[in-house]
Amino acid sequence: ALVTHNDAVFADSDLESIQQIGGSQKAGSRSTKTGRFGVGFCSCYHATDLPSFLSRDFLVVLDPHCAHVSDNRSEPGKMLCFLENPKTVASSRDTFEPYRVFGCSLQHSYPGTIFRLPLRTAEQAAASRISAQPFVGAPARGLLDAFLELLPELPLFLTHVHT
């Protein structure tokens, strides 16, 4: 899985918007947020069928195939306030353990966002309605190599630099 984080949190309106698959409320707006051009988070579906993120007090798992967190097609994912559900966190350690990174303890609100993208395997790609392309091996390595090659130039495109 690809796991990354930043120091921005999802606002309530962002949490509502991201649950509308393909229907961003930011597209075409004058917002300066990622997604204002209508792509944003949806771009992660090039690599995964099961993206998730933790922001503030919430773990959000998007499951468009309704195969992992829900079999109800009207609920293609789940959002859980982990601070209000410590028993669920304790009884589902395998689900929550990958988010105990970047200083996140799941005991307090997290002051940022952790994204987790389990890379699509060949087996998953064969059954996927999103993409028949696996994203392991050479494709994943190619993306990482391209990112590393561009890394020295990326600070030119940052809107805020913290030292």
PDB file of C-alpha atoms in Angstrom:
ATOM      1  CA  ALA A   1       0.000   0.000   0.000  1.00  0.00           C
ATOM      2  CA  LEU A   2       1.021   3.564  -0.589  1.00  0.00           C
ATOM      3  CA  VAL A   3       0.658   5.564   2.630  1.00  0.00           C
ATOM      4  CA  THR A   4       1.171   9.306   2.833  1.00  0.00           C
ATOM      5  CA  HIS A   5       0.060  12.242   4.940  1.00  0.00           C
ATOM      6  CA  ASN A   6      -0.172  15.986   5.045  1.00  0.00           C
ATOM      7  CA  ASP A   7      -0.952  18.593   7.680  1.00  0.00           C
ATOM      8  CA  ALA A   8      -4.332  19.613   6.231  1.00  0.00           C
ATOM      9  CA  VAL A   9      -7.575  18.231   7.616  1.00  0.00           C
ATOM     10  CA  PHE A  10     -10.816  17.462   5.840  1.00  0.00           C
ATOM     11  CA  ALA A  11     -13.507  20.005   6.727  1.00  0.00           C
ATOM     12  CA  ASP A  12     -17.057  18.735   7.226  1.00  0.00           C
ATOM     13  CA  SER A  13     -17.932  19.924   3.714  1.00  0.00           C
ATOM     14  CA  ASP A  14     -14.923  17.996   2.307  1.00  0.00           C
ATOM     15  CA  LEU A  15     -16.054  14.809   4.075  1.00  0.00           C
ATOM     16  CA  GLU A  16     -19.526  15.248   2.605  1.00  0.00           C
ATOM     17  CA  SER A  17     -18.195  15.970  -0.892  1.00  0.00           C
ATOM     18  CA  ILE A  18     -15.808  13.016  -1.086  1.00  0.00           C
ATOM     19  CA  GLN A  19     -18.644  10.605  -0.339  1.00  0.00           C
ATOM     20  CA  GLN A  20     -20.279  11.665  -3.620  1.00  0.00           C
ATOM     21  CA  ILE A  21     -18.254   9.463  -5.966  1.00  0.00           C
ATOM     22  CA  GLY A  22     -17.517  11.462  -9.099  1.00  0.00           C
ATOM     23  CA  GLY A  23     -19.574  14.415  -7.871  1.00  0.00           C
ATOM     24  CA  SER A  24     -17.118  16.811  -6.297  1.00  0.00           C
ATOM     25  CA  GLN A  25     -18.653  19.970  -4.874  1.00  0.00           C
ATOM     26  CA  LYS A  26     -15.365  21.761  -5.617  1.00  0.00           C
ATOM     27  CA  ALA A  27     -15.265  21.146  -9.370  1.00  0.00           C
ATOM     28  CA  GLY A  28     -15.469  24.450 -11.183  1.00  0.00           C
ATOM     29  CA  SER A  29     -15.492  26.476  -7.975  1.00  0.00           C
ATOM     30  CA  ARG A  30     -13.110  29.269  -7.098  1.00  0.00           C
ATOM     31  CA  SER A  31     -11.708  27.154  -4.303  1.00  0.00           C
ATOM     32  CA  THR A  32      -7.939  26.746  -4.002  1.00  0.00           C
ATOM     33  CA  LYS A  33      -8.367  23.163  -2.762  1.00  0.00           C
ATOM     34  CA  THR A  34      -7.274  20.031  -4.578  1.00  0.00           C
ATOM     35  CA  GLY A  35     -10.204  18.844  -6.651  1.00  0.00           C
ATOM     36  CA  ARG A  36     -11.349  22.225  -7.883  1.00  0.00           C
ATOM     37  CA  PHE A  37     -10.670  21.050 -11.453  1.00  0.00           C
ATOM     38  CA  GLY A  38     -12.868  17.988 -10.975  1.00  0.00           C
ATOM     39  CA  VAL A  39     -10.132  15.350 -10.604  1.00  0.00           C
ATOM     40  CA  GLY A  40      -8.570  15.470  -7.147  1.00  0.00           C
ATOM     41  CA  PHE A  41      -9.053  12.383  -5.042  1.00  0.00           C
ATOM     42  CA  CYS A  42     -10.616  10.388  -7.915  1.00  0.00           C
ATOM     43  CA  SER A  43      -7.146  10.128  -9.460  1.00  0.00           C
ATOM     44  CA  CYS A  44      -6.253   7.544  -6.784  1.00  0.00           C
ATOM     45  CA  TYR A  45      -8.490   5.031  -8.582  1.00  0.00           C
ATOM     46  CA  HIS A  46      -5.719   4.613 -11.148  1.00  0.00           C
ATOM     47  CA  ALA A  47      -3.837   2.637  -8.489  1.00  0.00           C
ATOM     48  CA  THR A  48      -6.430   1.251  -6.098  1.00  0.00           C
ATOM     49  CA  ASP A  49     -10.017   0.056  -5.787  1.00  0.00           C
ATOM     50  CA  LEU A  50     -10.183   0.661  -2.022  1.00  0.00           C
ATOM     51  CA  PRO A  51      -8.810   4.091  -1.036  1.00  0.00           C
ATOM     52  CA  SER A  52      -9.078   5.239   2.539  1.00  0.00           C
ATOM     53  CA  PHE A  53      -7.987   8.129   4.697  1.00  0.00           C
ATOM     54  CA  LEU A  54      -7.969   9.242   8.294  1.00  0.00           C
ATOM     55  CA  SER A  55      -8.522  12.919   9.089  1.00  0.00           C
ATOM     56  CA  ARG A  56      -9.348  14.553  12.410  1.00  0.00           C
ATOM     57  CA  ASP A  57     -11.506  11.949  14.223  1.00  0.00           C
ATOM     58  CA  PHE A  58     -12.662  10.059  11.149  1.00  0.00           C
ATOM     59  CA  LEU A  59     -11.583   6.990   9.209  1.00  0.00           C
ATOM     60  CA  VAL A  60     -13.148   6.931   5.746  1.00  0.00           C
ATOM     61  CA  VAL A  61     -12.972   3.821   3.544  1.00  0.00           C
ATOM     62  CA  LEU A  62     -14.342   4.134   0.017  1.00  0.00           C
ATOM     63  CA  ASP A  63     -15.459   0.787  -1.400  1.00  0.00           C
ATOM     64  CA  PRO A  64     -17.084   1.363  -4.813  1.00  0.00           C
ATOM     65  CA  HIS A  65     -17.395  -2.387  -5.420  1.00  0.00           C
ATOM     66  CA  CYS A  66     -19.160  -2.841  -2.055  1.00  0.00           C
ATOM     67  CA  ALA A  67     -16.922  -5.855  -1.494  1.00  0.00           C
ATOM     68  CA  HIS A  68     -14.963  -5.037   1.653  1.00  0.00           C
ATOM     69  CA  VAL A  69     -16.793  -2.752   4.071  1.00  0.00           C
ATOM     70  CA  SER A  70     -20.358  -3.054   2.828  1.00  0.00           C
ATOM     71  CA  ASP A  71     -22.380  -5.264   0.540  1.00  0.00           C
ATOM     72  CA  ASN A  72     -25.068  -2.588   0.303  1.00  0.00           C
ATOM     73  CA  ARG A  73     -24.733  -0.861  -3.107  1.00  0.00           C
ATOM     74  CA  SER A  74     -26.289   2.311  -1.702  1.00  0.00           C
ATOM     75  CA  GLU A  75     -23.377   2.586   0.781  1.00  0.00           C
ATOM     76  CA  PRO A  76     -20.125   2.189  -1.183  1.00  0.00           C
ATOM     77  CA  GLY A  77     -17.952   2.857   1.844  1.00  0.00           C
ATOM     78  CA  LYS A  78     -17.955   3.775   5.495  1.00  0.00           C
ATOM     79  CA  MET A  79     -17.055   6.742   7.664  1.00  0.00           C
ATOM     80  CA  LEU A  80     -16.373   6.073  11.328  1.00  0.00           C
ATOM     81  CA  CYS A  81     -15.543   8.465  14.152  1.00  0.00           C
ATOM     82  CA  PHE A  82     -12.805   6.402  15.778  1.00  0.00           C
ATOM     83  CA  LEU A  83     -12.794   8.453  18.990  1.00  0.00           C
ATOM     84  CA  GLU A  84     -16.470   7.630  19.591  1.00  0.00           C
ATOM     85  CA  ASN A  85     -15.938   3.935  18.791  1.00  0.00           C
ATOM     86  CA  PRO A  86     -12.941   2.685  20.794  1.00  0.00           C
ATOM     87  CA  LYS A  87     -14.405  -0.845  21.003  1.00  0.00           C
ATOM     88  CA  THR A  88     -14.537  -1.041  17.197  1.00  0.00           C
ATOM     89  CA  VAL A  89     -10.930   0.164  16.998  1.00  0.00           C
ATOM     90  CA  ALA A  90      -9.859  -2.442  19.568  1.00  0.00           C
ATOM     91  CA  SER A  91     -11.772  -5.309  17.938  1.00  0.00           C
ATOM     92  CA  SER A  92     -10.632  -4.415  14.393  1.00  0.00           C
ATOM     93  CA  ARG A  93      -6.902  -3.988  14.948  1.00  0.00           C
ATOM     94  CA  ASP A  94      -5.978  -5.135  11.421  1.00  0.00           C
ATOM     95  CA  THR A  95      -8.147  -2.375   9.962  1.00  0.00           C
ATOM     96  CA  PHE A  96      -6.832   0.426  12.158  1.00  0.00           C
ATOM     97  CA  GLU A  97      -3.174  -0.545  12.652  1.00  0.00           C
ATOM     98  CA  PRO A  98      -1.967   0.878   9.283  1.00  0.00           C
ATOM     99  CA  TYR A  99      -3.048   4.356  10.484  1.00  0.00           C
ATOM    100  CA  ARG A 100      -0.804   4.285  13.561  1.00  0.00           C
ATOM    101  CA  VAL A 101       1.874   6.203  11.636  1.00  0.00           C
ATOM    102  CA  PHE A 102       3.049   9.800  11.382  1.00  0.00           C
ATOM    103  CA  GLY A 103       2.298  10.298  15.096  1.00  0.00           C
ATOM    104  CA  CYS A 104      -1.320   9.088  14.909  1.00  0.00           C
ATOM    105  CA  SER A 105      -2.289   7.125  18.013  1.00  0.00           C
ATOM    106  CA  LEU A 106      -6.046   6.822  17.368  1.00  0.00           C
ATOM    107  CA  GLN A 107      -6.434   8.120  20.933  1.00  0.00           C
ATOM    108  CA  HIS A 108      -6.772  11.779  19.908  1.00  0.00           C
ATOM    109  CA  SER A 109      -7.914  13.780  16.935  1.00  0.00           C
ATOM    110  CA  TYR A 110      -5.254  13.691  14.208  1.00  0.00           C
ATOM    111  CA  PRO A 111      -4.158  17.183  13.045  1.00  0.00           C
ATOM    112  CA  GLY A 112      -3.725  16.167   9.414  1.00  0.00           C
ATOM    113  CA  THR A 113      -4.756  13.524   6.909  1.00  0.00           C
ATOM    114  CA  ILE A 114      -3.285  10.069   6.315  1.00  0.00           C
ATOM    115  CA  PHE A 115      -4.076   8.498   2.949  1.00  0.00           C
ATOM    116  CA  ARG A 116      -3.792   4.737   2.415  1.00  0.00           C
ATOM    117  CA  LEU A 117      -3.996   3.298  -1.092  1.00  0.00           C
ATOM    118  CA  PRO A 118      -3.667  -0.499  -1.233  1.00  0.00           C
ATOM    119  CA  LEU A 119      -2.252  -1.094  -4.706  1.00  0.00           C
ATOM    120  CA  ARG A 120      -4.459  -3.082  -7.101  1.00  0.00           C
ATOM    121  CA  THR A 121      -3.162  -6.635  -7.568  1.00  0.00           C
ATOM    122  CA  ALA A 122      -3.596  -8.705 -10.731  1.00  0.00           C
ATOM    123  CA  GLU A 123      -6.311 -10.747  -9.023  1.00  0.00           C
ATOM    124  CA  GLN A 124      -8.182  -7.603  -7.977  1.00  0.00           C
ATOM    125  CA  ALA A 125      -7.776  -6.087 -11.452  1.00  0.00           C
ATOM    126  CA  ALA A 126      -9.372  -9.153 -13.039  1.00  0.00           C
ATOM    127  CA  ALA A 127     -12.551  -8.563 -11.006  1.00  0.00           C
ATOM    128  CA  SER A 128     -12.453  -4.745 -10.940  1.00  0.00           C
ATOM    129  CA  ARG A 129     -15.115  -2.584 -12.571  1.00  0.00           C
ATOM    130  CA  ILE A 130     -12.788   0.419 -12.121  1.00  0.00           C
ATOM    131  CA  SER A 131      -9.656  -0.755 -13.914  1.00  0.00           C
ATOM    132  CA  ALA A 132      -8.417  -4.024 -15.377  1.00  0.00           C
ATOM    133  CA  GLN A 133      -4.839  -2.798 -14.896  1.00  0.00           C
ATOM    134  CA  PRO A 134      -2.943  -4.064 -11.850  1.00  0.00           C
ATOM    135  CA  PHE A 135      -0.791  -1.465 -10.156  1.00  0.00           C
ATOM    136  CA  VAL A 136       2.062  -3.511  -8.745  1.00  0.00           C
ATOM    137  CA  GLY A 137       5.553  -4.243  -9.976  1.00  0.00           C
ATOM    138  CA  ALA A 138       6.685  -2.153 -12.949  1.00  0.00           C
ATOM    139  CA  PRO A 139       3.741   0.327 -13.035  1.00  0.00           C
ATOM    140  CA  ALA A 140       4.079   1.115  -9.333  1.00  0.00           C
ATOM    141  CA  ARG A 141       7.859   1.344  -9.572  1.00  0.00           C
ATOM    142  CA  GLY A 142       7.556   3.597 -12.642  1.00  0.00           C
ATOM    143  CA  LEU A 143       5.326   6.030 -10.755  1.00  0.00           C
ATOM    144  CA  LEU A 144       7.709   6.089  -7.800  1.00  0.00           C
ATOM    145  CA  ASP A 145      10.723   6.642 -10.079  1.00  0.00           C
ATOM    146  CA  ALA A 146       8.934   9.486 -11.904  1.00  0.00           C
ATOM    147  CA  PHE A 147       8.043  11.100  -8.579  1.00  0.00           C
ATOM    148  CA  LEU A 148      11.611  10.823  -7.318  1.00  0.00           C
ATOM    149  CA  GLU A 149      12.904  12.334 -10.558  1.00  0.00           C
ATOM    150  CA  LEU A 150      10.567  15.338 -10.187  1.00  0.00           C
ATOM    151  CA  LEU A 151      11.118  15.756  -6.450  1.00  0.00           C
ATOM    152  CA  PRO A 152      13.744  18.536  -6.748  1.00  0.00           C
ATOM    153  CA  GLU A 153      11.302  20.616  -8.833  1.00  0.00           C
ATOM    154  CA  LEU A 154       8.154  20.072  -6.746  1.00  0.00           C
ATOM    155  CA  PRO A 155       8.801  22.895  -4.249  1.00  0.00           C
ATOM    156  CA  LEU A 156       8.293  25.340  -7.129  1.00  0.00           C
ATOM    157  CA  PHE A 157       4.606  24.393  -7.169  1.00  0.00           C
ATOM    158  CA  LEU A 158       3.882  24.647  -3.457  1.00  0.00           C
ATOM    159  CA  THR A 159       1.577  27.421  -2.315  1.00  0.00           C
ATOM    160  CA  HIS A 160       2.820  27.349   1.280  1.00  0.00           C
ATOM    161  CA  VAL A 161       6.282  26.353   2.433  1.00  0.00           C
ATOM    162  CA  HIS A 162       6.902  25.665   6.108  1.00  0.00           C
ATOM    163  CA  THR A 163      10.418  25.459   7.516  1.00  0.00           C
TER     164      THR A 163
END
